Short mmCIF file of C-alpha atoms in Angstrom, two decimals:
data_model
loop_
_atom_site.label_atom_id
_atom_site.label_comp_id
_atom_site.label_asym_id
_atom_site.label_seq_id
_atom_site.Cartn_x
_atom_site.Cartn_y
_atom_site.Cartn_z
CA MET X 1 51.25 106.78 17.96
CA SER X 2 48.55 104.25 17.05
CA GLU X 3 47.60 103.34 13.56
CA ASN X 4 43.93 102.95 12.74
CA THR X 5 43.07 100.36 10.12
CA THR X 6 39.77 100.22 8.31
CA ALA X 7 38.54 97.13 6.50
CA VAL X 8 37.96 97.76 2.85
CA ARG X 9 34.59 96.51 1.69
CA PRO X 10 33.95 95.74 -1.96
CA PRO X 11 31.57 98.06 -3.76
CA ALA X 12 27.88 97.25 -3.50
CA ALA X 13 27.71 96.42 -7.20
CA ASP X 14 30.53 93.85 -6.84
CA ARG X 15 28.89 92.32 -3.78
CA ALA X 16 25.58 92.02 -5.62
CA LYS X 17 27.33 90.53 -8.66
CA GLY X 18 29.12 88.01 -6.45
CA GLY X 19 25.84 87.10 -4.77
CA VAL X 20 24.13 86.45 -8.10
CA THR X 21 27.07 84.33 -9.26
CA ALA X 22 26.97 82.32 -6.04
CA LEU X 23 23.22 81.79 -6.44
CA LEU X 24 23.53 80.66 -10.05
CA GLY X 25 26.39 78.39 -9.08
CA SER X 26 24.39 76.67 -6.34
CA ALA X 27 22.16 73.65 -6.90
CA ALA X 28 19.06 75.61 -5.88
CA GLY X 29 19.92 78.43 -8.25
CA ARG X 30 20.52 76.08 -11.18
CA ASN X 31 17.30 74.17 -10.58
CA THR X 32 15.36 77.43 -10.27
CA GLY X 33 16.76 78.54 -13.60
CA LEU X 34 15.71 75.24 -15.18
CA VAL X 35 12.18 75.57 -13.78
CA VAL X 36 11.93 79.10 -15.18
CA ALA X 37 13.17 77.90 -18.58
CA LEU X 38 10.62 75.07 -18.59
CA VAL X 39 7.79 77.44 -17.63
CA LEU X 40 8.79 79.90 -20.37
CA LEU X 41 8.90 77.06 -22.88
CA CYS X 42 5.40 75.98 -21.83
CA LEU X 43 4.17 79.56 -22.25
CA VAL X 44 5.61 79.58 -25.76
CA GLY X 45 3.82 76.31 -26.44
CA VAL X 46 0.49 77.70 -25.24
CA ALA X 47 1.00 80.91 -27.21
CA THR X 48 1.88 79.15 -30.47
CA ALA X 49 -0.15 75.94 -30.30
CA GLY X 50 -2.95 76.89 -27.90
CA ASP X 51 -5.18 74.10 -26.66
CA ARG X 52 -3.27 71.50 -28.66
CA PHE X 53 -0.29 72.02 -26.34
CA ALA X 54 -2.22 72.52 -23.10
CA ASP X 55 -4.41 69.47 -23.66
CA VAL X 56 -4.03 66.79 -20.98
CA ASP X 57 -3.39 64.09 -23.57
CA ASN X 58 -0.52 66.13 -25.02
CA VAL X 59 1.00 66.64 -21.57
CA LEU X 60 0.84 62.89 -20.96
CA THR X 61 2.43 62.32 -24.36
CA ILE X 62 5.34 64.60 -23.39
CA LEU X 63 5.78 62.70 -20.13
CA ARG X 64 5.69 59.31 -21.88
CA LEU X 65 8.32 60.42 -24.39
CA ALA X 66 10.46 61.90 -21.63
CA SER X 67 10.27 58.76 -19.51
CA VAL X 68 12.34 56.50 -21.77
CA ILE X 69 15.24 58.87 -22.44
CA GLY X 70 14.86 60.08 -18.85
CA VAL X 71 15.77 56.67 -17.43
CA VAL X 72 18.87 56.54 -19.65
CA SER X 73 19.78 60.09 -18.59
CA VAL X 74 19.64 59.17 -14.89
CA GLY X 75 22.23 56.46 -15.52
CA MET X 76 24.29 58.83 -17.66
CA THR X 77 24.33 61.31 -14.76
CA PHE X 78 26.19 58.78 -12.62
CA VAL X 79 28.76 58.02 -15.33
CA ILE X 80 29.47 61.66 -16.17
CA THR X 81 29.60 62.62 -12.49
CA GLY X 82 32.16 59.86 -12.08
CA GLY X 83 34.30 61.41 -14.81
CA GLY X 84 33.24 59.15 -17.67
CA ILE X 85 31.14 59.27 -20.82
CA ASP X 86 29.12 56.68 -22.77
CA LEU X 87 28.33 56.95 -26.46
CA SER X 88 26.82 53.48 -26.72
CA VAL X 89 23.56 53.85 -24.76
CA GLY X 90 21.34 54.06 -27.84
CA ALA X 91 22.88 50.91 -29.33
CA ILE X 92 22.58 49.09 -25.98
CA VAL X 93 18.88 49.99 -25.85
CA ALA X 94 18.45 48.62 -29.38
CA LEU X 95 20.32 45.38 -28.60
CA SER X 96 18.38 44.89 -25.36
CA SER X 97 15.05 45.41 -27.14
CA VAL X 98 15.95 42.97 -29.90
CA TRP X 99 17.27 40.28 -27.56
CA ALA X 100 14.23 40.58 -25.30
CA THR X 101 11.80 40.16 -28.21
CA THR X 102 13.34 37.26 -30.15
CA LEU X 103 11.06 34.30 -30.85
CA ALA X 104 13.01 32.21 -28.34
CA THR X 105 12.66 34.79 -25.57
CA GLN X 106 8.98 35.31 -26.27
CA ALA X 107 8.41 31.55 -26.30
CA MET X 108 10.01 31.30 -22.86
CA ALA X 109 7.86 34.21 -21.66
CA ASN X 110 4.69 32.55 -22.97
CA ASP X 111 5.60 29.31 -21.23
CA SER X 112 6.32 31.02 -17.90
CA HIS X 113 5.77 34.77 -17.36
CA TRP X 114 6.18 38.02 -19.29
CA LEU X 115 8.86 39.06 -16.76
CA VAL X 116 11.25 36.91 -18.83
CA VAL X 117 11.23 39.71 -21.41
CA VAL X 118 12.11 42.24 -18.71
CA PHE X 119 14.92 40.12 -17.25
CA ALA X 120 16.38 39.50 -20.72
CA ALA X 121 16.54 43.23 -21.46
CA LEU X 122 18.07 44.03 -18.06
CA ALA X 123 20.65 41.24 -18.41
CA VAL X 124 21.76 42.38 -21.86
CA GLY X 125 21.98 46.02 -20.74
CA ALA X 126 23.95 45.12 -17.62
CA GLY X 127 26.26 42.85 -19.62
CA CYS X 128 27.09 45.61 -22.09
CA GLY X 129 27.71 47.99 -19.19
CA VAL X 130 30.10 45.51 -17.56
CA VAL X 131 32.05 45.15 -20.81
CA ASN X 132 32.32 48.94 -21.15
CA GLY X 133 33.45 49.28 -17.55
CA LEU X 134 36.08 46.52 -17.80
CA LEU X 135 37.53 47.94 -21.02
CA ILE X 136 37.78 51.41 -19.51
CA ALA X 137 38.86 50.56 -15.96
CA TYR X 138 41.09 47.52 -16.46
CA GLY X 139 41.83 47.71 -20.18
CA ARG X 140 42.74 51.40 -19.74
CA ILE X 141 40.95 52.31 -22.97
CA VAL X 142 39.70 55.88 -23.16
CA ALA X 143 35.96 55.97 -22.43
CA PHE X 144 35.22 57.73 -25.71
CA ILE X 145 36.90 54.96 -27.75
CA ALA X 146 35.61 52.03 -25.70
CA THR X 147 31.98 53.14 -25.82
CA LEU X 148 32.29 54.11 -29.48
CA ALA X 149 33.37 50.52 -30.17
CA MET X 150 30.41 49.24 -28.14
CA LEU X 151 28.10 51.53 -30.13
CA ALA X 152 29.17 49.89 -33.38
CA ALA X 153 29.26 46.35 -32.01
CA ALA X 154 25.93 46.45 -30.16
CA ARG X 155 24.09 48.03 -33.09
CA GLY X 156 25.61 45.50 -35.49
CA LEU X 157 24.75 42.57 -33.24
CA ALA X 158 21.18 43.86 -32.94
CA GLU X 159 20.91 43.92 -36.74
CA ILE X 160 22.30 40.39 -37.01
CA ILE X 161 19.94 38.95 -34.38
CA SER X 162 16.86 40.63 -35.84
CA ASN X 163 17.98 40.26 -39.45
CA ARG X 164 17.11 43.98 -39.67
CA LYS X 165 13.44 43.17 -39.17
CA THR X 166 11.08 44.61 -36.59
CA GLN X 167 10.04 42.00 -34.04
CA ILE X 168 6.43 42.23 -32.85
CA VAL X 169 5.76 41.53 -29.18
CA ASP X 170 3.07 38.92 -28.57
CA VAL X 171 3.35 38.09 -24.87
CA PRO X 172 0.12 38.01 -22.83
CA GLY X 173 0.10 40.48 -19.98
CA PHE X 174 3.19 42.43 -21.02
CA SER X 175 1.55 45.25 -22.97
CA SER X 176 -1.48 45.42 -20.70
CA PHE X 177 0.73 45.96 -17.64
CA PHE X 178 2.81 48.76 -19.16
CA ASP X 179 -0.19 50.40 -20.86
CA ALA X 180 -1.97 50.76 -17.51
CA SER X 181 -2.13 53.88 -15.35
CA VAL X 182 -1.69 54.57 -11.64
CA LEU X 183 -4.12 57.27 -10.48
CA GLY X 184 -4.29 58.54 -14.04
CA VAL X 185 -0.49 58.57 -14.48
CA PRO X 186 0.90 56.15 -17.11
CA VAL X 187 3.02 53.31 -15.75
CA LEU X 188 5.96 54.41 -17.93
CA VAL X 189 5.96 57.82 -16.21
CA VAL X 190 5.74 56.14 -12.80
CA ILE X 191 8.78 53.99 -13.67
CA PHE X 192 10.73 57.10 -14.67
CA ALA X 193 9.77 58.82 -11.41
CA LEU X 194 10.84 55.80 -9.37
CA VAL X 195 14.17 55.49 -11.20
CA ALA X 196 14.83 59.22 -10.70
CA ALA X 197 13.91 59.03 -7.01
CA VAL X 198 16.14 56.01 -6.40
CA GLY X 199 18.93 57.67 -8.39
CA TRP X 200 18.68 60.83 -6.28
CA VAL X 201 18.88 58.86 -3.03
CA VAL X 202 21.83 56.76 -4.22
CA LEU X 203 23.78 59.77 -5.53
CA ASN X 204 23.14 62.08 -2.59
CA ARG X 205 22.57 59.87 0.43
CA THR X 206 24.80 56.81 0.09
CA THR X 207 28.48 55.90 0.21
CA PHE X 208 28.27 54.89 -3.45
CA GLY X 209 27.20 58.42 -4.36
CA ARG X 210 29.97 60.04 -2.29
CA ARG X 211 32.51 57.78 -3.95
CA THR X 212 31.13 58.73 -7.36
CA PHE X 213 31.71 62.43 -6.63
CA ALA X 214 35.19 61.66 -5.33
CA VAL X 215 36.20 59.54 -8.33
CA GLY X 216 34.90 62.16 -10.77
CA GLY X 217 36.50 65.06 -8.93
CA ASN X 218 39.98 63.58 -8.48
CA PRO X 219 40.58 59.88 -9.23
CA GLU X 220 44.08 59.87 -7.74
CA ALA X 221 42.94 61.47 -4.48
CA ALA X 222 40.05 58.99 -4.37
CA ARG X 223 42.51 56.09 -4.79
CA LEU X 224 44.72 57.42 -2.01
CA ALA X 225 41.63 57.72 0.19
CA GLY X 226 41.07 53.98 -0.16
CA ILE X 227 38.46 53.89 -2.94
CA ASP X 228 38.88 51.13 -5.54
CA VAL X 229 38.52 53.50 -8.50
CA ARG X 230 38.58 50.78 -11.16
CA ARG X 231 35.96 48.67 -9.44
CA HIS X 232 33.76 51.74 -8.93
CA THR X 233 34.11 52.68 -12.60
CA VAL X 234 32.86 49.22 -13.63
CA LEU X 235 29.89 49.60 -11.28
CA LEU X 236 29.02 53.00 -12.77
CA TYR X 237 28.92 51.65 -16.33
CA THR X 238 26.99 48.58 -15.17
CA LEU X 239 24.43 50.88 -13.54
CA LEU X 240 24.06 52.79 -16.80
CA GLY X 241 23.66 49.48 -18.66
CA VAL X 242 20.83 48.47 -16.34
CA CYS X 243 19.15 51.83 -17.00
CA CYS X 244 19.45 51.13 -20.73
CA GLY X 245 17.79 47.75 -20.16
CA ILE X 246 14.91 49.42 -18.28
CA ALA X 247 14.57 51.97 -21.08
CA ALA X 248 14.49 49.14 -23.63
CA VAL X 249 11.60 47.48 -21.78
CA MET X 250 9.73 50.79 -21.71
CA LEU X 251 10.37 51.32 -25.42
CA ILE X 252 9.18 47.79 -26.23
CA ALA X 253 6.01 48.46 -24.24
CA ARG X 254 5.40 51.80 -25.92
CA THR X 255 5.93 50.55 -29.48
CA THR X 256 5.07 46.82 -28.97
CA THR X 257 8.22 46.06 -31.00
CA GLY X 258 11.87 45.24 -30.69
CA SER X 259 14.07 46.77 -33.37
CA SER X 260 17.72 47.40 -34.17
CA THR X 261 16.72 50.98 -34.99
CA HIS X 262 15.54 51.73 -31.46
CA GLY X 263 17.51 54.24 -29.42
CA GLY X 264 18.72 56.38 -32.30
CA LEU X 265 20.81 59.32 -31.01
CA TYR X 266 19.86 58.51 -27.41
CA GLU X 267 23.47 59.11 -26.42
CA LEU X 268 23.30 62.71 -27.61
CA ASP X 269 19.91 63.35 -26.02
CA ALA X 270 21.01 61.86 -22.70
CA ILE X 271 24.30 63.77 -22.57
CA ALA X 272 22.49 66.97 -23.54
CA ALA X 273 19.90 66.54 -20.77
CA VAL X 274 22.61 65.82 -18.20
CA VAL X 275 24.67 68.86 -19.21
CA ILE X 276 21.65 71.15 -19.30
CA GLY X 277 20.74 69.89 -15.84
CA GLY X 278 24.01 71.16 -14.39
CA THR X 279 26.23 68.07 -14.25
CA LEU X 280 29.83 68.93 -15.13
CA LEU X 281 31.22 67.12 -18.17
CA SER X 282 34.59 67.02 -16.41
CA GLY X 283 33.05 65.09 -13.51
CA GLY X 284 32.87 65.68 -9.78
CA ARG X 285 29.47 67.36 -9.75
CA GLY X 286 26.10 65.90 -10.71
CA THR X 287 22.42 66.41 -10.08
CA ILE X 288 19.55 64.00 -10.71
CA ALA X 289 16.92 66.73 -10.24
CA GLY X 290 18.66 68.89 -12.85
CA THR X 291 18.79 65.95 -15.25
CA VAL X 292 15.02 65.40 -14.89
CA PHE X 293 14.39 69.06 -15.70
CA GLY X 294 16.81 68.84 -18.63
CA VAL X 295 14.91 65.87 -20.07
CA LEU X 296 11.58 67.67 -19.67
CA ILE X 297 12.95 70.81 -21.33
CA PHE X 298 14.23 68.96 -24.40
CA THR X 299 11.09 66.81 -24.72
CA THR X 300 8.82 69.83 -24.38
CA LEU X 301 10.92 71.72 -26.92
CA SER X 302 10.52 68.87 -29.43
CA ASN X 303 6.78 68.79 -28.76
CA VAL X 304 6.42 72.54 -29.37
CA PHE X 305 8.38 72.24 -32.61
CA THR X 306 6.24 69.31 -33.76
CA LEU X 307 2.94 71.06 -32.98
CA ASN X 308 4.12 74.07 -34.98
CA ASN X 309 5.15 71.87 -37.94
CA LEU X 310 8.83 72.79 -37.65
CA SER X 311 11.34 70.37 -39.10
CA ILE X 312 13.47 67.88 -37.21
CA SER X 313 16.52 69.71 -38.57
CA ALA X 314 15.37 72.91 -36.86
CA GLN X 315 14.93 70.96 -33.61
CA ALA X 316 18.49 69.66 -33.91
CA VAL X 317 19.85 73.17 -34.44
CA ALA X 318 17.93 74.46 -31.40
CA LYS X 319 19.19 71.58 -29.22
CA GLY X 320 22.75 72.16 -30.35
CA ALA X 321 22.53 75.85 -29.52
CA ILE X 322 21.10 75.08 -26.06
CA ILE X 323 23.93 72.63 -25.33
CA VAL X 324 26.61 75.14 -26.33
CA ILE X 325 25.02 77.87 -24.22
CA ALA X 326 24.77 75.54 -21.22
CA VAL X 327 28.44 74.49 -21.44
CA LEU X 328 29.60 78.09 -21.85
CA LEU X 329 27.53 79.10 -18.84
CA GLN X 330 29.01 76.24 -16.79
CA GLN X 331 32.55 77.33 -17.69
CA ARG X 332 31.82 80.97 -16.89
CA LEU X 333 30.34 80.14 -13.48
CA ALA X 334 33.23 77.76 -12.73
CA ARG X 335 35.80 80.46 -13.51
CA ARG X 336 34.01 83.03 -11.35
CA SER X 337 33.63 80.58 -8.49
CA GLY X 338 37.33 79.86 -8.60
CA ALA X 339 38.29 83.51 -8.83
#
């Protein structure tokens, strides 16, 4: 007597639900959701602010504002993907801007070339990143504590160097270069696009990127696979420091000043953009494209609030709610994917 067996198929509703979950959990699905959110936000802006929002000058303003924090967010994507966190990026931007605009630095730039200002900012940013990385990787200090200490130290040093005064930039050629446009697109926006493009290639198409995913996903397994986890951690924080230096140069160009007050709350804005973009706070998964969309969403949101004369406090509440919703959605999708 033979026994007939019939495969049991899940109900159509469960299959459809699983398909939606898989789509939302994929990179394409997440990016599609971010694009839809950005489009809806733009529609709200047009509906509430009309031509003031849709004006070309306003769009360029949004892009200019997004470019500075966007560069920092690209670097933050690497660190968070690698299982770390950095609370000091705003202070590093401030210190880099102050150091690059001191009278001594500007005198050197006037005697040689305005690129001296750029190199000074990049060097200070990279140096701070190296210190963070060494403390975390070799000093075995928790990233939260190490970068919190750097936040206080860098901001304090910036205040000491500048004597809490705003330093005006007077270097021939510097402002004119960064105020220019390429085919109608501001140079600051072009820099952001280039940094994002390079970041995407490095994260997704190089050995460094694959090691970053491995270190963030499981540091011990990465070590056993032959990856020098501590060295890679230092490189990740150095990369973020360089991004902070680039952002400082862009901020100096946009404001024509160096100040210890620059970069206020950049750490929160960068982390928020990275999380909204789909990068896991626990590490092991990151997306540069998602981070770019996250930056644009937050910058557009702030612009809509400003055009409608809503307070900064209301903006903060809205950003906080978006962050919480994004993290809860990440956790929900992660649980379903693992089920």
